[in-house]
Amino acid sequence: MAKEKSVKEIEDLPGVGPTTAEKLRTAGFDTLDRIATAVPADLSELTGMSMDAAKKAVDAAKQATTLEFSMATEVYEKRKALGRISTGASGLDEMLGGGVETSGITEVYGKFASGKTQLGFQLTVNAQLPIGSGGLDGSVLFIDTEGTFRPERIESIAKASNLDPKEVLNKILVIRAANSDQQILAIERADKTIKEHNVKLIVVDSLMSLFRAEYPGRGALGERQQKLNAHIHKLQSLADTYSLAVYITNQVMDNPAILFGDPTTPVGGNIVAHAATTRLYMRKSKEEKRIIRLVDSPSMPEAEAVIKITPNGIRD
Ligand code: GTP
Ligand code: MG
């Protein structure tokens, strides 16, 4: 019987030649671990491999990866040590288990003017507060895809938190991404900046607007989802590697399949839905009031919190 070749790289997987390997990497499946945990149907959809070949590749990747078990107590200690950024509203913090969590992606979706960007500004200021006072004493990487970053608004929010507005602005690295390639590159090349500046929060406002504009129609959907998948995996890996928080805003559409109740659905499909650790749905209420629903969380029950967008920022 022929001895099986030991699998060390993606190219060593059965049925995976250089072209398929390249496609897998482009779609964010850049390690054996990632392929081992992938759903074969996703691999097949993203690379054009047959279902059979995808299954075989996943099986081989599973066999090649080694697993280390951790004691539940260790996991518990790690989770308790997760940093959190206060949202400015204690009710919302409580609903989130203490604020926006590090090492994960928090997504807020909602209609225009629901307050997604405003919450992003508040978190941008609060991430700079001292540890123990609602912050992480870090700086912020702000990817602005819609041209809605407002330093003057940051200034008011900072003043209201008794912080020096100039110092706060100096700790925000803003990138105005004009197209999705710039958005992707900003994150691809972020490692050095994150280390040098002690970045503790990455804001992407918004995740999907450029992708939606550049890949219209069903024909472009496959390519769009491939790029999006890789982008969002990179965000998750930065969150893990540097114990930082990722806050992304997302647009919505009306899902015609929902006949009763609120048809508002976030865009981006399953790729975004699976990647977001915590999903929040924000909607307008009376005047400055906003209702935020916790739609998906690994540790907290579904709940709602009411916040206000005040001149000083987000409050109860
Ligand atoms: P889109 O990006 O259009 O999808 O909306 P969004 O969800 O990002 O909304 P955004 O966060 O921009 O919220 C807009 C709302 O915030 C406005 O309708 C105002 O009610 C409120 N707002 C914006 N700027 C200020 C401000 O300087 N002071 C106060 N008090 N409220 C503000
Ligand atoms: Mg906005």
mmCIF file of C-alpha atoms and ligand atoms in Angstrom:
data_model
loop_
_atom_site.group_PDB
_atom_site.id
_atom_site.type_symbol
_atom_site.label_atom_id
_atom_site.label_comp_id
_atom_site.label_asym_id
_atom_site.label_seq_id
_atom_site.Cartn_x
_atom_site.Cartn_y
_atom_site.Cartn_z
ATOM 1 C CA MET A 1 0.000 0.000 0.000
ATOM 2 C CA ALA A 2 1.336 3.399 -0.944
ATOM 3 C CA LYS A 3 2.288 5.488 2.034
ATOM 4 C CA GLU A 4 0.191 8.655 2.277
ATOM 5 C CA LYS A 5 2.048 11.875 1.823
ATOM 6 C CA SER A 6 2.091 13.873 5.035
ATOM 7 C CA VAL A 7 0.002 17.029 4.795
ATOM 8 C CA LYS A 8 1.849 20.164 5.861
ATOM 9 C CA GLU A 9 0.530 22.806 3.488
ATOM 10 C CA ILE A 10 -2.665 23.491 1.606
ATOM 11 C CA GLU A 11 -1.050 22.185 -1.597
ATOM 12 C CA ASP A 12 -0.505 18.792 0.059
ATOM 13 C CA LEU A 13 -4.263 18.189 0.339
ATOM 14 C CA PRO A 14 -5.699 15.670 -2.135
ATOM 15 C CA GLY A 15 -7.117 17.289 -5.255
ATOM 16 C CA VAL A 16 -5.645 20.689 -4.420
ATOM 17 C CA GLY A 17 -3.238 22.005 -7.027
ATOM 18 C CA PRO A 18 -1.638 25.426 -7.141
ATOM 19 C CA THR A 19 -4.703 27.069 -8.743
ATOM 20 C CA THR A 20 -7.174 25.741 -6.187
ATOM 21 C CA ALA A 21 -4.762 26.559 -3.360
ATOM 22 C CA GLU A 22 -4.614 30.138 -4.600
ATOM 23 C CA LYS A 23 -8.412 30.324 -4.745
ATOM 24 C CA LEU A 24 -8.672 28.937 -1.227
ATOM 25 C CA ARG A 25 -6.210 31.501 0.091
ATOM 26 C CA THR A 26 -8.028 34.348 -1.667
ATOM 27 C CA ALA A 27 -11.259 33.234 -0.023
ATOM 28 C CA GLY A 28 -9.650 33.304 3.424
ATOM 29 C CA PHE A 29 -8.975 29.592 3.801
ATOM 30 C CA ASP A 30 -5.279 30.156 4.255
ATOM 31 C CA THR A 31 -4.418 27.558 6.907
ATOM 32 C CA LEU A 32 -5.107 23.843 7.330
ATOM 33 C CA ASP A 33 -7.039 24.643 10.514
ATOM 34 C CA ARG A 34 -9.398 26.862 8.592
ATOM 35 C CA ILE A 35 -9.990 24.256 5.930
ATOM 36 C CA ALA A 36 -10.450 21.570 8.597
ATOM 37 C CA THR A 37 -13.309 23.539 10.129
ATOM 38 C CA ALA A 38 -14.858 24.623 6.825
ATOM 39 C CA VAL A 39 -18.182 23.402 5.503
ATOM 40 C CA PRO A 40 -17.432 21.511 2.230
ATOM 41 C CA ALA A 41 -20.344 23.257 0.495
ATOM 42 C CA ASP A 42 -18.749 26.649 1.267
ATOM 43 C CA LEU A 43 -15.390 25.532 -0.130
ATOM 44 C CA SER A 44 -17.066 24.226 -3.233
ATOM 45 C CA GLU A 45 -19.072 27.425 -3.700
ATOM 46 C CA LEU A 46 -16.083 29.693 -3.173
ATOM 47 C CA THR A 47 -13.516 27.821 -5.275
ATOM 48 C CA GLY A 48 -15.502 25.840 -7.831
ATOM 49 C CA MET A 49 -14.152 22.497 -6.525
ATOM 50 C CA SER A 50 -16.579 19.603 -6.770
ATOM 51 C CA MET A 51 -18.422 18.703 -3.562
ATOM 52 C CA ASP A 52 -16.616 15.386 -3.499
ATOM 53 C CA ALA A 53 -13.185 16.991 -3.788
ATOM 54 C CA ALA A 54 -14.111 19.566 -1.130
ATOM 55 C CA LYS A 55 -15.168 16.829 1.296
ATOM 56 C CA LYS A 56 -11.913 14.954 0.728
ATOM 57 C CA ALA A 57 -9.854 18.102 1.258
ATOM 58 C CA VAL A 58 -11.678 18.906 4.506
ATOM 59 C CA ASP A 59 -11.224 15.342 5.779
ATOM 60 C CA ALA A 60 -7.518 15.368 4.965
ATOM 61 C CA ALA A 61 -7.107 18.765 6.647
ATOM 62 C CA LYS A 62 -8.878 17.420 9.736
ATOM 63 C CA GLN A 63 -6.466 14.506 9.936
ATOM 64 C CA ALA A 64 -3.461 16.750 9.487
ATOM 65 C CA THR A 65 -4.307 19.226 12.215
ATOM 66 C CA THR A 66 -3.479 18.490 15.803
ATOM 67 C CA LEU A 67 -5.715 19.658 18.595
ATOM 68 C CA GLU A 68 -4.758 20.691 22.068
ATOM 69 C CA PHE A 69 -7.397 20.465 24.708
ATOM 70 C CA SER A 70 -7.790 23.150 27.367
ATOM 71 C CA MET A 71 -9.387 22.707 30.753
ATOM 72 C CA ALA A 72 -12.727 24.458 31.045
ATOM 73 C CA THR A 73 -11.333 26.380 34.023
ATOM 74 C CA GLU A 74 -8.618 27.808 31.770
ATOM 75 C CA VAL A 75 -11.200 28.810 29.189
ATOM 76 C CA TYR A 76 -13.242 30.419 31.953
ATOM 77 C CA GLU A 77 -10.251 32.402 33.232
ATOM 78 C CA LYS A 78 -9.513 33.578 29.707
ATOM 79 C CA ARG A 79 -13.088 34.696 29.155
ATOM 80 C CA LYS A 80 -13.105 36.610 32.445
ATOM 81 C CA ALA A 81 -9.921 38.345 31.347
ATOM 82 C CA LEU A 82 -11.478 39.577 28.069
ATOM 83 C CA GLY A 83 -11.276 43.343 27.865
ATOM 84 C CA ARG A 84 -14.451 45.314 27.300
ATOM 85 C CA ILE A 85 -15.232 48.788 26.034
ATOM 86 C CA SER A 86 -18.145 50.632 27.574
ATOM 87 C CA THR A 87 -20.775 51.932 25.157
ATOM 88 C CA GLY A 88 -21.544 54.946 27.359
ATOM 89 C CA ALA A 89 -24.949 53.519 28.315
ATOM 90 C CA SER A 90 -25.003 51.220 31.360
ATOM 91 C CA GLY A 91 -28.145 49.365 30.241
ATOM 92 C CA LEU A 92 -26.545 48.494 26.922
ATOM 93 C CA ASP A 93 -23.270 47.524 28.633
ATOM 94 C CA GLU A 94 -25.155 45.195 30.913
ATOM 95 C CA MET A 95 -26.979 43.581 28.017
ATOM 96 C CA LEU A 96 -23.573 42.923 26.410
ATOM 97 C CA GLY A 97 -22.102 41.448 29.582
ATOM 98 C CA GLY A 98 -20.053 44.539 30.427
ATOM 99 C CA GLY A 99 -19.520 46.291 27.097
ATOM 100 C CA VAL A 100 -18.182 45.519 23.640
ATOM 101 C CA GLU A 101 -15.927 42.491 23.977
ATOM 102 C CA THR A 102 -12.349 42.125 22.729
ATOM 103 C CA SER A 103 -11.188 39.130 20.651
ATOM 104 C CA GLY A 104 -14.449 39.213 18.730
ATOM 105 C CA ILE A 105 -16.482 41.065 16.141
ATOM 106 C CA THR A 106 -19.490 43.111 17.213
ATOM 107 C CA GLU A 107 -21.845 44.007 14.380
ATOM 108 C CA VAL A 108 -24.566 46.647 14.515
ATOM 109 C CA TYR A 109 -27.085 46.759 11.708
ATOM 110 C CA GLY A 110 -29.998 49.104 11.193
ATOM 111 C CA LYS A 111 -31.596 51.611 8.852
ATOM 112 C CA PHE A 112 -30.110 55.027 8.045
ATOM 113 C CA ALA A 113 -29.895 57.427 10.998
ATOM 114 C CA SER A 114 -30.423 54.604 13.470
ATOM 115 C CA GLY A 115 -27.193 55.603 15.235
ATOM 116 C CA LYS A 116 -24.633 53.005 14.094
ATOM 117 C CA THR A 117 -21.981 55.609 13.324
ATOM 118 C CA GLN A 118 -22.693 57.537 16.530
ATOM 119 C CA LEU A 119 -22.130 54.402 18.610
ATOM 120 C CA GLY A 120 -18.885 53.879 16.683
ATOM 121 C CA PHE A 121 -17.746 57.402 17.666
ATOM 122 C CA GLN A 122 -18.590 56.778 21.319
ATOM 123 C CA LEU A 123 -16.627 53.511 21.331
ATOM 124 C CA THR A 124 -13.743 55.293 19.591
ATOM 125 C CA VAL A 125 -13.521 57.704 22.521
ATOM 126 C CA ASN A 126 -14.233 55.137 25.230
ATOM 127 C CA ALA A 127 -11.559 52.702 24.012
ATOM 128 C CA GLN A 128 -9.080 55.378 25.112
ATOM 129 C CA LEU A 129 -10.365 55.566 28.692
ATOM 130 C CA PRO A 130 -8.208 53.903 31.344
ATOM 131 C CA ILE A 131 -8.622 50.165 31.966
ATOM 132 C CA GLY A 132 -11.151 49.800 34.765
ATOM 133 C CA SER A 133 -12.978 52.982 33.751
ATOM 134 C CA GLY A 134 -14.731 51.532 30.732
ATOM 135 C CA GLY A 135 -11.779 51.661 28.358
ATOM 136 C CA LEU A 136 -8.709 49.771 27.254
ATOM 137 C CA ASP A 137 -6.223 52.630 27.273
ATOM 138 C CA GLY A 138 -5.614 52.040 23.579
ATOM 139 C CA SER A 139 -5.820 53.788 20.254
ATOM 140 C CA VAL A 140 -8.301 53.201 17.461
ATOM 141 C CA LEU A 141 -8.133 52.263 13.788
ATOM 142 C CA PHE A 142 -11.160 53.774 12.034
ATOM 143 C CA ILE A 143 -11.976 52.601 8.504
ATOM 144 C CA ASP A 144 -14.434 55.084 7.055
ATOM 145 C CA THR A 145 -16.068 53.792 3.865
ATOM 146 C CA GLU A 146 -18.895 56.319 3.660
ATOM 147 C CA GLY A 147 -17.115 59.596 4.382
ATOM 148 C CA THR A 148 -19.030 60.091 7.607
ATOM 149 C CA PHE A 149 -16.146 60.321 10.103
ATOM 150 C CA ARG A 150 -16.592 63.619 12.031
ATOM 151 C CA PRO A 151 -13.663 64.798 14.194
ATOM 152 C CA GLU A 152 -15.773 67.634 15.593
ATOM 153 C CA ARG A 153 -18.280 65.137 16.958
ATOM 154 C CA ILE A 154 -15.429 63.109 18.504
ATOM 155 C CA GLU A 155 -14.272 66.360 20.099
ATOM 156 C CA SER A 156 -17.637 66.940 21.843
ATOM 157 C CA ILE A 157 -17.866 63.339 23.019
ATOM 158 C CA ALA A 158 -14.289 63.459 24.355
ATOM 159 C CA LYS A 159 -14.914 66.720 26.239
ATOM 160 C CA ALA A 160 -18.027 65.217 27.813
ATOM 161 C CA SER A 161 -15.856 62.342 29.082
ATOM 162 C CA ASN A 162 -13.306 64.792 30.573
ATOM 163 C CA LEU A 163 -10.672 63.793 28.050
ATOM 164 C CA ASP A 164 -8.411 66.167 26.163
ATOM 165 C CA PRO A 165 -9.980 66.263 22.664
ATOM 166 C CA LYS A 166 -6.629 66.834 20.992
ATOM 167 C CA GLU A 167 -5.079 63.793 22.628
ATOM 168 C CA VAL A 168 -8.119 61.725 21.740
ATOM 169 C CA LEU A 169 -7.962 62.742 18.068
ATOM 170 C CA ASN A 170 -4.240 61.965 18.027
ATOM 171 C CA LYS A 171 -5.013 58.389 18.972
ATOM 172 C CA ILE A 172 -7.397 57.765 16.091
ATOM 173 C CA LEU A 173 -5.905 56.463 12.862
ATOM 174 C CA VAL A 174 -8.467 57.183 10.169
ATOM 175 C CA ILE A 175 -8.491 55.639 6.718
ATOM 176 C CA ARG A 176 -11.005 56.918 4.208
ATOM 177 C CA ALA A 177 -11.421 53.888 1.930
ATOM 178 C CA ALA A 178 -12.630 54.888 -1.523
ATOM 179 C CA ASN A 179 -13.103 51.355 -2.814
ATOM 180 C CA SER A 180 -13.270 47.843 -1.423
ATOM 181 C CA ASP A 181 -9.642 47.103 -2.363
ATOM 182 C CA GLN A 182 -8.495 49.961 -0.128
ATOM 183 C CA GLN A 183 -10.765 48.693 2.633
ATOM 184 C CA ILE A 184 -9.283 45.194 2.319
ATOM 185 C CA LEU A 185 -5.686 46.454 2.172
ATOM 186 C CA ALA A 186 -6.155 48.685 5.215
ATOM 187 C CA ILE A 187 -6.943 45.583 7.241
ATOM 188 C CA GLU A 188 -4.419 43.296 5.492
ATOM 189 C CA ARG A 189 -1.612 45.687 6.390
ATOM 190 C CA ALA A 190 -2.813 46.657 9.852
ATOM 191 C CA ASP A 191 -0.541 44.430 11.967
ATOM 192 C CA LYS A 192 2.371 46.836 12.189
ATOM 193 C CA THR A 193 0.175 49.844 13.008
ATOM 194 C CA ILE A 194 -1.715 47.893 15.653
ATOM 195 C CA LYS A 195 1.504 46.899 17.419
ATOM 196 C CA GLU A 196 3.125 50.328 17.157
ATOM 197 C CA HIS A 197 0.100 52.267 18.378
ATOM 198 C CA ASN A 198 -1.453 49.792 20.812
ATOM 199 C CA VAL A 199 -4.696 49.708 18.829
ATOM 200 C CA LYS A 200 -7.489 48.223 20.943
ATOM 201 C CA LEU A 201 -10.453 48.923 18.686
ATOM 202 C CA ILE A 202 -10.983 48.632 14.940
ATOM 203 C CA VAL A 203 -14.089 50.315 13.544
ATOM 204 C CA VAL A 204 -15.294 49.486 10.037
ATOM 205 C CA ASP A 205 -18.123 51.887 9.141
ATOM 206 C CA SER A 206 -19.637 50.370 7.118
ATOM 207 C CA LEU A 207 -18.584 46.856 6.206
ATOM 208 C CA MET A 208 -20.712 46.335 3.103
ATOM 209 C CA SER A 209 -21.342 49.668 1.363
ATOM 210 C CA LEU A 210 -18.370 49.494 -1.030
ATOM 211 C CA PHE A 211 -18.740 45.775 -1.693
ATOM 212 C CA ARG A 212 -22.401 46.259 -2.523
ATOM 213 C CA ALA A 213 -21.716 49.100 -4.906
ATOM 214 C CA GLU A 214 -18.851 47.346 -6.682
ATOM 215 C CA TYR A 215 -20.339 43.870 -7.056
ATOM 216 C CA PRO A 216 -23.930 44.399 -8.151
ATOM 217 C CA GLY A 217 -26.129 41.557 -9.322
ATOM 218 C CA ARG A 218 -26.059 37.822 -8.848
ATOM 219 C CA GLY A 219 -23.212 37.262 -11.309
ATOM 220 C CA ALA A 220 -20.739 39.057 -9.064
ATOM 221 C CA LEU A 221 -21.972 37.530 -5.826
ATOM 222 C CA GLY A 222 -19.495 34.648 -5.735
ATOM 223 C CA GLU A 223 -16.468 36.881 -6.113
ATOM 224 C CA ARG A 224 -17.857 39.415 -3.654
ATOM 225 C CA GLN A 225 -18.482 36.781 -0.991
ATOM 226 C CA GLN A 226 -14.985 35.334 -1.510
ATOM 227 C CA LYS A 227 -13.324 38.678 -0.894
ATOM 228 C CA LEU A 228 -15.648 39.495 1.944
ATOM 229 C CA ASN A 229 -14.947 36.167 3.614
ATOM 230 C CA ALA A 230 -11.197 36.755 3.531
ATOM 231 C CA HIS A 231 -11.638 40.343 4.787
ATOM 232 C CA ILE A 232 -13.760 39.356 7.722
ATOM 233 C CA HIS A 233 -11.490 36.424 8.618
ATOM 234 C CA LYS A 234 -8.573 38.838 8.749
ATOM 235 C CA LEU A 235 -10.572 41.097 11.089
ATOM 236 C CA GLN A 236 -11.279 38.128 13.345
ATOM 237 C CA SER A 237 -7.654 37.079 13.331
ATOM 238 C CA LEU A 238 -6.520 40.614 14.299
ATOM 239 C CA ALA A 239 -9.073 40.572 17.128
ATOM 240 C CA ASP A 240 -7.651 37.270 18.383
ATOM 241 C CA THR A 241 -3.983 38.046 17.897
ATOM 242 C CA TYR A 242 -4.018 41.472 19.550
ATOM 243 C CA SER A 243 -6.955 41.025 21.976
ATOM 244 C CA LEU A 244 -8.721 43.966 20.437
ATOM 245 C CA ALA A 245 -12.371 44.714 19.754
ATOM 246 C CA VAL A 246 -13.780 44.961 16.229
ATOM 247 C CA TYR A 247 -16.915 47.053 15.698
ATOM 248 C CA ILE A 248 -18.574 46.858 12.298
ATOM 249 C CA THR A 249 -21.698 48.603 11.083
ATOM 250 C CA ASN A 250 -23.947 47.017 8.506
ATOM 251 C CA GLN A 251 -26.701 48.105 6.175
ATOM 252 C CA VAL A 252 -30.081 46.422 5.921
ATOM 253 C CA MET A 253 -32.633 45.361 3.338
ATOM 254 C CA ASP A 254 -36.204 44.171 3.539
ATOM 255 C CA ASN A 255 -36.350 40.414 3.255
ATOM 256 C CA PRO A 256 -39.409 39.596 1.109
ATOM 257 C CA ALA A 257 -39.481 36.077 2.594
ATOM 258 C CA ILE A 258 -40.489 37.481 5.987
ATOM 259 C CA LEU A 259 -44.248 38.002 5.714
ATOM 260 C CA PHE A 260 -45.036 38.738 9.343
ATOM 261 C CA GLY A 261 -43.091 40.939 11.709
ATOM 262 C CA ASP A 262 -40.095 43.128 10.953
ATOM 263 C CA PRO A 263 -38.581 42.221 7.549
ATOM 264 C CA THR A 264 -35.379 44.211 8.237
ATOM 265 C CA THR A 265 -32.400 41.951 7.521
ATOM 266 C CA PRO A 266 -28.684 42.731 7.560
ATOM 267 C CA VAL A 267 -26.895 42.473 4.204
ATOM 268 C CA GLY A 268 -23.826 40.318 3.550
ATOM 269 C CA GLY A 269 -25.470 36.917 3.793
ATOM 270 C CA ASN A 270 -24.238 33.936 5.751
ATOM 271 C CA ILE A 271 -20.587 34.949 5.576
ATOM 272 C CA VAL A 272 -21.211 38.038 7.720
ATOM 273 C CA ALA A 273 -23.818 36.325 9.883
ATOM 274 C CA HIS A 274 -21.435 33.527 10.829
ATOM 275 C CA ALA A 275 -18.460 35.790 11.388
ATOM 276 C CA ALA A 276 -20.058 38.303 13.745
ATOM 277 C CA THR A 277 -19.581 37.165 17.334
ATOM 278 C CA THR A 278 -22.245 39.534 18.605
ATOM 279 C CA ARG A 279 -25.029 40.955 16.420
ATOM 280 C CA LEU A 280 -27.077 43.981 17.386
ATOM 281 C CA TYR A 281 -30.082 45.473 15.623
ATOM 282 C CA MET A 282 -30.544 49.201 16.183
ATOM 283 C CA ARG A 283 -33.704 51.068 15.375
ATOM 284 C CA LYS A 284 -35.144 54.523 15.829
ATOM 285 C CA SER A 285 -37.671 55.280 18.516
ATOM 286 C CA LYS A 286 -38.997 58.691 19.589
ATOM 287 C CA GLU A 287 -36.670 61.685 19.173
ATOM 288 C CA GLU A 288 -33.165 60.829 20.341
ATOM 289 C CA LYS A 289 -34.165 57.409 21.676
ATOM 290 C CA ARG A 290 -32.900 54.245 20.027
ATOM 291 C CA ILE A 291 -33.766 50.608 20.692
ATOM 292 C CA ILE A 292 -30.977 48.064 20.448
ATOM 293 C CA ARG A 293 -31.741 44.380 20.311
ATOM 294 C CA LEU A 294 -29.165 41.705 21.020
ATOM 295 C CA VAL A 295 -29.891 39.305 18.181
ATOM 296 C CA ASP A 296 -26.978 36.916 18.576
ATOM 297 C CA SER A 297 -24.419 36.448 21.321
ATOM 298 C CA PRO A 298 -22.333 33.499 22.479
ATOM 299 C CA SER A 299 -22.968 34.212 26.148
ATOM 300 C CA MET A 300 -25.889 36.582 26.710
ATOM 301 C CA PRO A 301 -29.633 36.027 26.249
ATOM 302 C CA GLU A 302 -31.660 37.850 23.607
ATOM 303 C CA ALA A 303 -32.668 41.198 25.076
ATOM 304 C CA GLU A 304 -33.325 44.853 24.290
ATOM 305 C CA ALA A 305 -31.823 48.055 25.637
ATOM 306 C CA VAL A 306 -32.884 51.656 25.119
ATOM 307 C CA ILE A 307 -30.247 54.343 24.602
ATOM 308 C CA LYS A 308 -30.236 58.040 23.760
ATOM 309 C CA ILE A 309 -28.047 59.908 21.304
ATOM 310 C CA THR A 310 -27.335 63.074 23.305
ATOM 311 C CA PRO A 311 -25.059 66.047 22.545
ATOM 312 C CA ASN A 312 -22.547 64.367 24.913
ATOM 313 C CA GLY A 313 -22.745 61.029 23.111
ATOM 314 C CA ILE A 314 -24.493 57.733 23.844
ATOM 315 C CA ARG A 315 -26.282 57.588 27.222
ATOM 316 C CA ASP A 316 -28.976 55.577 28.983
HETATM 317 P P1 GTP B 1 -26.364 55.528 8.099
HETATM 318 O O1 GTP B 1 -24.876 55.587 8.133
HETATM 319 O O2 GTP B 1 -26.981 56.561 7.242
HETATM 320 O O3 GTP B 1 -26.883 54.155 7.762
HETATM 321 O O4 GTP B 1 -26.920 55.860 9.571
HETATM 322 P P2 GTP B 1 -26.305 55.573 11.000
HETATM 323 O O5 GTP B 1 -27.026 54.435 11.591
HETATM 324 O O6 GTP B 1 -24.835 55.518 10.962
HETATM 325 O O7 GTP B 1 -26.791 56.851 11.796
HETATM 326 P P3 GTP B 1 -25.904 57.902 12.603
HETATM 327 O O8 GTP B 1 -25.089 57.203 13.609
HETATM 328 O O9 GTP B 1 -25.245 58.800 11.659
HETATM 329 O O10 GTP B 1 -27.056 58.641 13.402
HETATM 330 C C1 GTP B 1 -27.668 59.772 12.930
HETATM 331 C C2 GTP B 1 -28.492 60.364 14.041
HETATM 332 O O11 GTP B 1 -27.648 60.642 15.160
HETATM 333 C C3 GTP B 1 -29.093 61.677 13.637
HETATM 334 O O12 GTP B 1 -30.363 61.470 13.106
HETATM 335 C C4 GTP B 1 -29.135 62.414 14.939
HETATM 336 O O13 GTP B 1 -30.345 62.068 15.582
HETATM 337 C C5 GTP B 1 -28.018 61.837 15.753
HETATM 338 N N1 GTP B 1 -26.838 62.737 15.747
HETATM 339 C C6 GTP B 1 -25.907 62.836 14.800
HETATM 340 N N2 GTP B 1 -24.976 63.767 15.117
HETATM 341 C C7 GTP B 1 -25.354 64.246 16.293
HETATM 342 C C8 GTP B 1 -24.801 65.250 17.134
HETATM 343 O O14 GTP B 1 -23.796 65.875 16.839
HETATM 344 N N3 GTP B 1 -25.473 65.500 18.293
HETATM 345 C C9 GTP B 1 -26.596 64.817 18.645
HETATM 346 N N4 GTP B 1 -27.198 65.104 19.780
HETATM 347 N N5 GTP B 1 -27.131 63.877 17.857
HETATM 348 C C10 GTP B 1 -26.533 63.597 16.696
HETATM 349 MG MG MG B 2 -23.429 55.758 9.456
#
